[in-house]
Amino acid sequence: MGAGLKHRWRVDQNYLLGITAGQWRRLLRENHYAVDAAGIETAFLYPTQGLYMASIGDLPGDFAIAICRAYNEWVQDFCSAAPGRLLPAGMLVGLHDPVLATEEARRLAAEGFRAVFVRPNPIAGRNLDDAAYEPLWAACAEGGMAVAVHEGFGSHLPSAGADRFLGFFSCHTAAHPIEQMLAVLSLIGGGVLERHPTLRVAFLEAGCGWVPYWLWRMDEHWEATRGVAGEPRLPLKPSDYFRRQAWVSCDPEEPDLGRVIDLIGAGRVVFGSDYPHPDHVWPRSVEAIRAIPLSDEARRKILWDNPRALYGLD
């Protein structure tokens, strides 16, 4: 994308969001206030609009990755005003051209990004375990960048529930957890974590209550299909890969968080505030996670140790 077109795209996006240059400065101040109000020392920033900008199935690959790069340059600049406090997660939802996506991942690693985010949805008929993405996962692992999987209902991509429901209630209820389940199935059952043992992955904004059941079901099928032609050849149980390389974000209101921790371990859960979405009242969402009856060790892991391990900040 040329400089002129990139500038026009940025202006258009700001216009669509109703945001001026002065409002961006106000947004930065608001983010500072938000993390201060909640007592957060470091926050990784994930977008809302960014989940959709390049999430169109038939978008040309070069245009899709140009959109991602424009966002990545902007969020890097935005976070540079608060180094060490606000940290960017690079956008890689435009996986239409795996070669270009890999090049952008390498560029982000060289720029010091600690994470990128992708969508769980198929793009051009490819799941996340497609062979075309092998160089991408290798680049993320070699660059020390975590890969965060983040669904967002309403894209122009195949999405669980959208093929049979019309309303927000049904589609949004189904999309987030089911798409994350399918992403876990792809990355573990498809052998990605086996082939890339240093790759760190996270499954965000779908709660964590689904994880124990899904790992149990995958383990059961692993046991039943071992040695069967055409089935995954995994030396470890699916749950072992998850406990070795994966994290899941929790919601503060989840009623069974303690049970989930008992089943998958306190070291596998992180907290996502979802600020500034209305799902959780800020900063009470942080207060809520602190108030859950957990051991001091579990709470420290969820709020400090685990995100540092996920993002390679140790």
Short mmCIF file of C-alpha atoms in Angstrom, two decimals:
data_model
loop_
_atom_site.label_atom_id
_atom_site.label_comp_id
_atom_site.label_asym_id
_atom_site.label_seq_id
_atom_site.Cartn_x
_atom_site.Cartn_y
_atom_site.Cartn_z
CA MET A 1 0.00 0.00 0.00
CA GLY A 2 1.45 3.35 -1.00
CA ALA A 3 1.90 6.15 1.50
CA GLY A 4 -1.02 8.11 0.09
CA LEU A 5 -3.42 5.18 0.16
CA LYS A 6 -2.27 4.20 3.64
CA HIS A 7 -2.94 7.73 4.88
CA ARG A 8 -6.37 7.72 3.21
CA TRP A 9 -7.20 4.37 4.86
CA ARG A 10 -6.20 5.69 8.27
CA VAL A 11 -8.26 8.84 7.78
CA ASP A 12 -11.24 6.78 6.64
CA GLN A 13 -10.99 4.45 9.62
CA ASN A 14 -10.74 7.38 12.02
CA TYR A 15 -13.75 8.95 10.35
CA LEU A 16 -15.78 5.74 10.56
CA LEU A 17 -14.96 5.49 14.25
CA GLY A 18 -15.72 9.16 14.78
CA ILE A 19 -12.21 9.80 16.08
CA THR A 20 -10.09 12.89 15.40
CA ALA A 21 -6.41 13.42 16.18
CA GLY A 22 -7.37 15.27 19.35
CA GLN A 23 -9.60 12.44 20.40
CA TRP A 24 -6.73 9.98 19.95
CA ARG A 25 -4.79 12.02 22.49
CA ARG A 26 -7.77 11.92 24.80
CA LEU A 27 -8.00 8.16 24.24
CA LEU A 28 -4.40 7.80 25.38
CA ARG A 29 -5.14 9.78 28.52
CA GLU A 30 -8.21 7.63 29.14
CA ASN A 31 -6.15 4.44 28.82
CA HIS A 32 -3.67 5.83 31.34
CA TYR A 33 -6.54 6.67 33.67
CA ALA A 34 -8.12 3.26 33.17
CA VAL A 35 -5.04 1.25 34.07
CA ASP A 36 -4.36 3.55 37.02
CA ALA A 37 -7.94 3.22 38.27
CA ALA A 38 -7.74 -0.57 38.17
CA GLY A 39 -4.26 -0.80 39.62
CA ILE A 40 -2.89 -2.41 36.45
CA GLU A 41 0.83 -2.11 35.90
CA THR A 42 1.00 -3.37 32.30
CA ALA A 43 -1.75 -3.81 29.71
CA PHE A 44 -1.56 -5.43 26.28
CA LEU A 45 -3.90 -3.67 23.88
CA TYR A 46 -6.23 -5.63 21.60
CA PRO A 47 -8.69 -3.85 19.29
CA THR A 48 -12.35 -4.21 18.51
CA GLN A 49 -12.47 -2.68 15.05
CA GLY A 50 -9.15 -4.32 14.23
CA LEU A 51 -10.74 -7.74 14.42
CA TYR A 52 -12.91 -6.87 11.43
CA MET A 53 -10.90 -4.56 9.17
CA ALA A 54 -9.29 -7.42 7.22
CA SER A 55 -11.72 -10.20 8.14
CA ILE A 56 -13.32 -10.53 4.71
CA GLY A 57 -12.86 -13.89 3.06
CA ASP A 58 -12.26 -12.71 -0.51
CA LEU A 59 -10.05 -9.73 0.34
CA PRO A 60 -6.86 -9.65 -1.78
CA GLY A 61 -3.95 -10.93 0.27
CA ASP A 62 -1.73 -7.91 -0.24
CA PHE A 63 -4.51 -5.53 0.79
CA ALA A 64 -5.39 -7.65 3.85
CA ILE A 65 -1.83 -7.58 5.15
CA ALA A 66 -1.48 -3.87 4.31
CA ILE A 67 -4.45 -3.20 6.58
CA CYS A 68 -2.77 -5.22 9.32
CA ARG A 69 0.51 -3.39 8.89
CA ALA A 70 -1.17 0.02 8.98
CA TYR A 71 -2.87 -0.89 12.26
CA ASN A 72 0.34 -2.34 13.68
CA GLU A 73 2.27 0.83 12.91
CA TRP A 74 -0.46 2.91 14.51
CA VAL A 75 -0.76 0.83 17.70
CA GLN A 76 3.01 0.74 18.08
CA ASP A 77 3.10 4.52 17.88
CA PHE A 78 0.14 4.83 20.28
CA CYS A 79 1.80 2.60 22.90
CA SER A 80 5.14 4.37 22.55
CA ALA A 81 3.66 7.23 24.57
CA ALA A 82 3.51 4.88 27.58
CA PRO A 83 6.46 2.50 27.20
CA GLY A 84 6.26 -0.51 29.47
CA ARG A 85 2.73 0.42 30.53
CA LEU A 86 0.73 -0.01 27.32
CA LEU A 87 2.05 -2.76 25.05
CA PRO A 88 0.82 -3.61 21.55
CA ALA A 89 -0.44 -6.93 20.26
CA GLY A 90 0.18 -7.10 16.53
CA MET A 91 -2.75 -7.68 14.20
CA LEU A 92 -2.46 -10.70 11.90
CA VAL A 93 -6.12 -11.38 11.12
CA GLY A 94 -5.28 -11.02 7.41
CA LEU A 95 -4.00 -14.56 6.79
CA HIS A 96 -5.21 -14.53 3.19
CA ASP A 97 -1.61 -14.74 1.92
CA PRO A 98 0.44 -16.85 4.36
CA VAL A 99 3.74 -15.70 2.88
CA LEU A 100 2.94 -12.03 3.43
CA ALA A 101 1.57 -12.80 6.90
CA THR A 102 4.85 -14.52 7.78
CA GLU A 103 6.83 -11.52 6.56
CA GLU A 104 4.73 -9.22 8.75
CA ALA A 105 5.24 -11.51 11.74
CA ARG A 106 9.01 -11.36 11.27
CA ARG A 107 8.83 -7.57 10.96
CA LEU A 108 6.84 -7.32 14.18
CA ALA A 109 9.28 -9.56 16.04
CA ALA A 110 12.15 -7.36 14.87
CA GLU A 111 10.21 -4.30 16.13
CA GLY A 112 9.96 -5.88 19.59
CA PHE A 113 6.32 -6.98 19.60
CA ARG A 114 5.64 -9.65 22.22
CA ALA A 115 2.39 -10.98 20.72
CA VAL A 116 0.24 -11.15 17.62
CA PHE A 117 -3.43 -12.03 17.37
CA VAL A 118 -5.22 -14.11 14.77
CA ARG A 119 -8.82 -15.16 14.30
CA PRO A 120 -9.90 -18.81 14.70
CA ASN A 121 -12.07 -18.73 11.57
CA PRO A 122 -11.03 -20.44 8.33
CA ILE A 123 -9.65 -18.10 5.68
CA ALA A 124 -9.59 -19.27 2.06
CA GLY A 125 -10.62 -22.70 3.32
CA ARG A 126 -7.55 -23.02 5.57
CA ASN A 127 -7.73 -23.95 9.25
CA LEU A 128 -4.97 -22.86 11.61
CA ASP A 129 -3.17 -26.21 11.20
CA ASP A 130 -2.89 -25.82 7.42
CA ALA A 131 0.60 -26.54 6.09
CA ALA A 132 0.69 -23.07 4.50
CA TYR A 133 0.89 -21.54 7.98
CA GLU A 134 3.89 -23.57 9.15
CA PRO A 135 6.40 -20.77 8.35
CA LEU A 136 4.17 -18.32 10.25
CA TRP A 137 4.13 -20.40 13.44
CA ALA A 138 7.87 -20.96 13.12
CA ALA A 139 8.44 -17.20 12.77
CA CYS A 140 6.34 -16.48 15.86
CA ALA A 141 8.14 -19.13 17.90
CA GLU A 142 11.58 -17.99 16.75
CA GLY A 143 10.67 -14.35 17.38
CA GLY A 144 9.42 -15.07 20.89
CA MET A 145 5.93 -13.78 20.10
CA ALA A 146 2.85 -15.30 21.66
CA VAL A 147 -0.07 -16.07 19.33
CA ALA A 148 -3.41 -14.97 20.75
CA VAL A 149 -6.55 -16.41 19.16
CA HIS A 150 -9.45 -13.96 19.37
CA GLU A 151 -12.91 -14.45 17.87
CA GLY A 152 -15.24 -11.57 17.13
CA PHE A 153 -18.81 -12.10 15.98
CA GLY A 154 -19.86 -10.32 12.81
CA SER A 155 -16.95 -10.82 10.42
CA HIS A 156 -17.28 -11.85 6.78
CA LEU A 157 -15.70 -15.23 7.51
CA PRO A 158 -17.18 -18.63 8.38
CA SER A 159 -18.21 -18.50 12.04
CA ALA A 160 -19.83 -21.05 14.33
CA GLY A 161 -23.53 -20.33 14.66
CA ALA A 162 -23.75 -17.86 11.79
CA ASP A 163 -24.68 -20.65 9.39
CA ARG A 164 -27.93 -21.38 11.26
CA PHE A 165 -28.85 -18.35 13.41
CA LEU A 166 -29.60 -14.72 12.60
CA GLY A 167 -29.85 -12.82 15.89
CA PHE A 168 -27.05 -11.45 18.03
CA PHE A 169 -28.08 -13.54 21.05
CA SER A 170 -27.62 -16.88 19.31
CA CYS A 171 -24.70 -16.00 17.04
CA HIS A 172 -22.63 -14.24 19.68
CA THR A 173 -23.35 -16.92 22.29
CA ALA A 174 -22.11 -19.62 19.92
CA ALA A 175 -19.28 -17.91 18.08
CA HIS A 176 -16.79 -17.12 20.83
CA PRO A 177 -16.51 -20.43 22.74
CA ILE A 178 -17.15 -22.76 19.80
CA GLU A 179 -14.66 -21.04 17.51
CA GLN A 180 -12.08 -21.23 20.31
CA MET A 181 -12.79 -24.93 20.76
CA LEU A 182 -12.19 -25.45 17.05
CA ALA A 183 -8.98 -23.42 17.23
CA VAL A 184 -7.71 -25.63 20.07
CA LEU A 185 -8.64 -28.66 17.99
CA SER A 186 -6.70 -27.30 15.00
CA LEU A 187 -3.58 -26.21 16.86
CA ILE A 188 -3.33 -29.33 19.04
CA GLY A 189 -5.05 -32.02 16.98
CA GLY A 190 -3.43 -30.70 13.80
CA GLY A 191 0.01 -31.04 15.37
CA VAL A 192 1.02 -27.37 15.41
CA LEU A 193 2.07 -27.41 19.08
CA GLU A 194 3.85 -30.74 18.57
CA ARG A 195 5.85 -29.34 15.65
CA HIS A 196 6.54 -26.03 17.42
CA PRO A 197 7.15 -26.86 21.09
CA THR A 198 8.26 -23.33 21.98
CA LEU A 199 5.21 -21.63 20.46
CA ARG A 200 3.05 -19.93 23.11
CA VAL A 201 -0.67 -19.60 22.38
CA ALA A 202 -3.62 -18.03 24.18
CA PHE A 203 -7.36 -18.33 23.66
CA LEU A 204 -9.04 -15.07 24.58
CA GLU A 205 -12.46 -13.59 25.28
CA ALA A 206 -14.53 -16.77 25.45
CA GLY A 207 -14.25 -17.49 29.16
CA CYS A 208 -12.51 -20.60 30.41
CA GLY A 209 -15.34 -22.89 31.53
CA TRP A 210 -15.30 -24.82 28.25
CA VAL A 211 -11.64 -25.85 28.54
CA PRO A 212 -11.84 -28.82 30.98
CA TYR A 213 -14.62 -30.50 29.02
CA TRP A 214 -12.95 -29.92 25.66
CA LEU A 215 -9.57 -31.23 26.82
CA TRP A 216 -11.27 -34.28 28.34
CA ARG A 217 -13.13 -34.97 25.09
CA MET A 218 -9.96 -34.54 23.01
CA ASP A 219 -8.03 -36.85 25.35
CA GLU A 220 -10.78 -39.48 25.06
CA HIS A 221 -10.65 -39.36 21.26
CA TRP A 222 -6.85 -39.41 21.29
CA GLU A 223 -6.95 -42.63 23.29
CA ALA A 224 -9.57 -44.16 21.01
CA THR A 225 -7.89 -43.29 17.71
CA ARG A 226 -4.19 -43.86 18.49
CA GLY A 227 -2.58 -45.81 15.68
CA VAL A 228 -5.59 -45.53 13.38
CA ALA A 229 -4.65 -44.56 9.83
CA GLY A 230 -5.46 -40.96 9.00
CA GLU A 231 -5.85 -39.87 12.62
CA PRO A 232 -3.46 -37.48 14.44
CA ARG A 233 -0.13 -38.95 15.46
CA LEU A 234 0.51 -37.12 18.70
CA PRO A 235 2.96 -38.59 21.22
CA LEU A 236 1.34 -36.57 24.04
CA LYS A 237 -2.27 -36.28 25.14
CA PRO A 238 -3.98 -33.11 23.88
CA SER A 239 -4.31 -31.85 27.45
CA ASP A 240 -0.54 -32.21 27.89
CA TYR A 241 0.09 -29.85 24.99
CA PHE A 242 -2.34 -27.34 26.44
CA ARG A 243 -0.67 -27.45 29.84
CA ARG A 244 2.73 -27.08 28.19
CA GLN A 245 2.08 -24.23 25.76
CA ALA A 246 -1.40 -22.69 26.09
CA TRP A 247 -3.29 -20.22 28.25
CA VAL A 248 -6.95 -19.23 28.38
CA SER A 249 -8.47 -15.97 29.60
CA CYS A 250 -11.14 -16.00 32.28
CA ASP A 251 -14.06 -13.72 32.96
CA PRO A 252 -14.37 -12.43 36.53
CA GLU A 253 -18.02 -13.48 36.78
CA GLU A 254 -17.46 -17.12 35.76
CA PRO A 255 -19.05 -19.25 38.47
CA ASP A 256 -16.73 -22.24 38.07
CA LEU A 257 -13.35 -20.53 37.84
CA GLY A 258 -12.05 -22.33 40.93
CA ARG A 259 -13.05 -25.68 39.48
CA VAL A 260 -11.41 -24.89 36.15
CA ILE A 261 -8.19 -24.03 37.97
CA ASP A 262 -8.37 -27.33 39.84
CA LEU A 263 -8.71 -29.22 36.55
CA ILE A 264 -6.22 -27.45 34.27
CA GLY A 265 -3.93 -25.76 36.78
CA ALA A 266 -3.63 -22.18 37.98
CA GLY A 267 -0.67 -21.69 35.66
CA ARG A 268 -2.85 -21.85 32.52
CA VAL A 269 -5.28 -18.99 33.20
CA VAL A 270 -4.89 -15.26 32.50
CA PHE A 271 -7.27 -12.36 33.06
CA GLY A 272 -8.62 -10.18 30.27
CA SER A 273 -10.43 -7.04 31.39
CA ASP A 274 -12.20 -6.47 28.03
CA TYR A 275 -11.94 -2.71 28.69
CA PRO A 276 -13.76 -0.60 27.51
CA HIS A 277 -16.54 -2.98 26.43
CA PRO A 278 -19.77 -2.87 28.47
CA ASP A 279 -19.59 -6.59 29.36
CA HIS A 280 -17.80 -5.67 32.58
CA VAL A 281 -18.08 -2.43 34.54
CA TRP A 282 -14.61 -0.86 34.80
CA PRO A 283 -12.72 -0.99 37.10
CA ARG A 284 -14.99 -3.35 39.04
CA SER A 285 -14.03 -6.21 36.71
CA VAL A 286 -10.53 -6.13 38.18
CA GLU A 287 -11.95 -5.84 41.69
CA ALA A 288 -14.16 -8.87 40.94
CA ILE A 289 -11.26 -11.10 39.93
CA ARG A 290 -9.41 -10.08 43.06
CA ALA A 291 -12.45 -10.93 45.19
CA ILE A 292 -12.88 -14.49 43.89
CA PRO A 293 -12.04 -16.99 46.65
CA LEU A 294 -8.72 -18.26 45.33
CA SER A 295 -5.45 -19.03 47.02
CA ASP A 296 -2.92 -16.21 47.07
CA GLU A 297 -0.69 -18.32 44.82
CA ALA A 298 -3.43 -18.86 42.23
CA ARG A 299 -4.38 -15.18 42.23
CA ARG A 300 -0.74 -14.13 41.80
CA LYS A 301 -0.34 -16.54 38.88
CA ILE A 302 -3.47 -15.34 37.09
CA LEU A 303 -2.76 -11.62 37.55
CA TRP A 304 1.03 -11.59 37.27
CA ASP A 305 3.05 -14.76 36.67
CA ASN A 306 0.96 -16.23 33.86
CA PRO A 307 0.72 -13.16 31.62
CA ARG A 308 4.45 -12.60 32.02
CA ALA A 309 5.08 -16.18 30.94
CA LEU A 310 2.61 -15.95 28.05
CA TYR A 311 4.11 -12.75 26.68
CA GLY A 312 7.72 -13.71 27.40
CA LEU A 313 8.30 -10.87 29.83
CA ASP A 314 10.37 -12.88 32.30
#
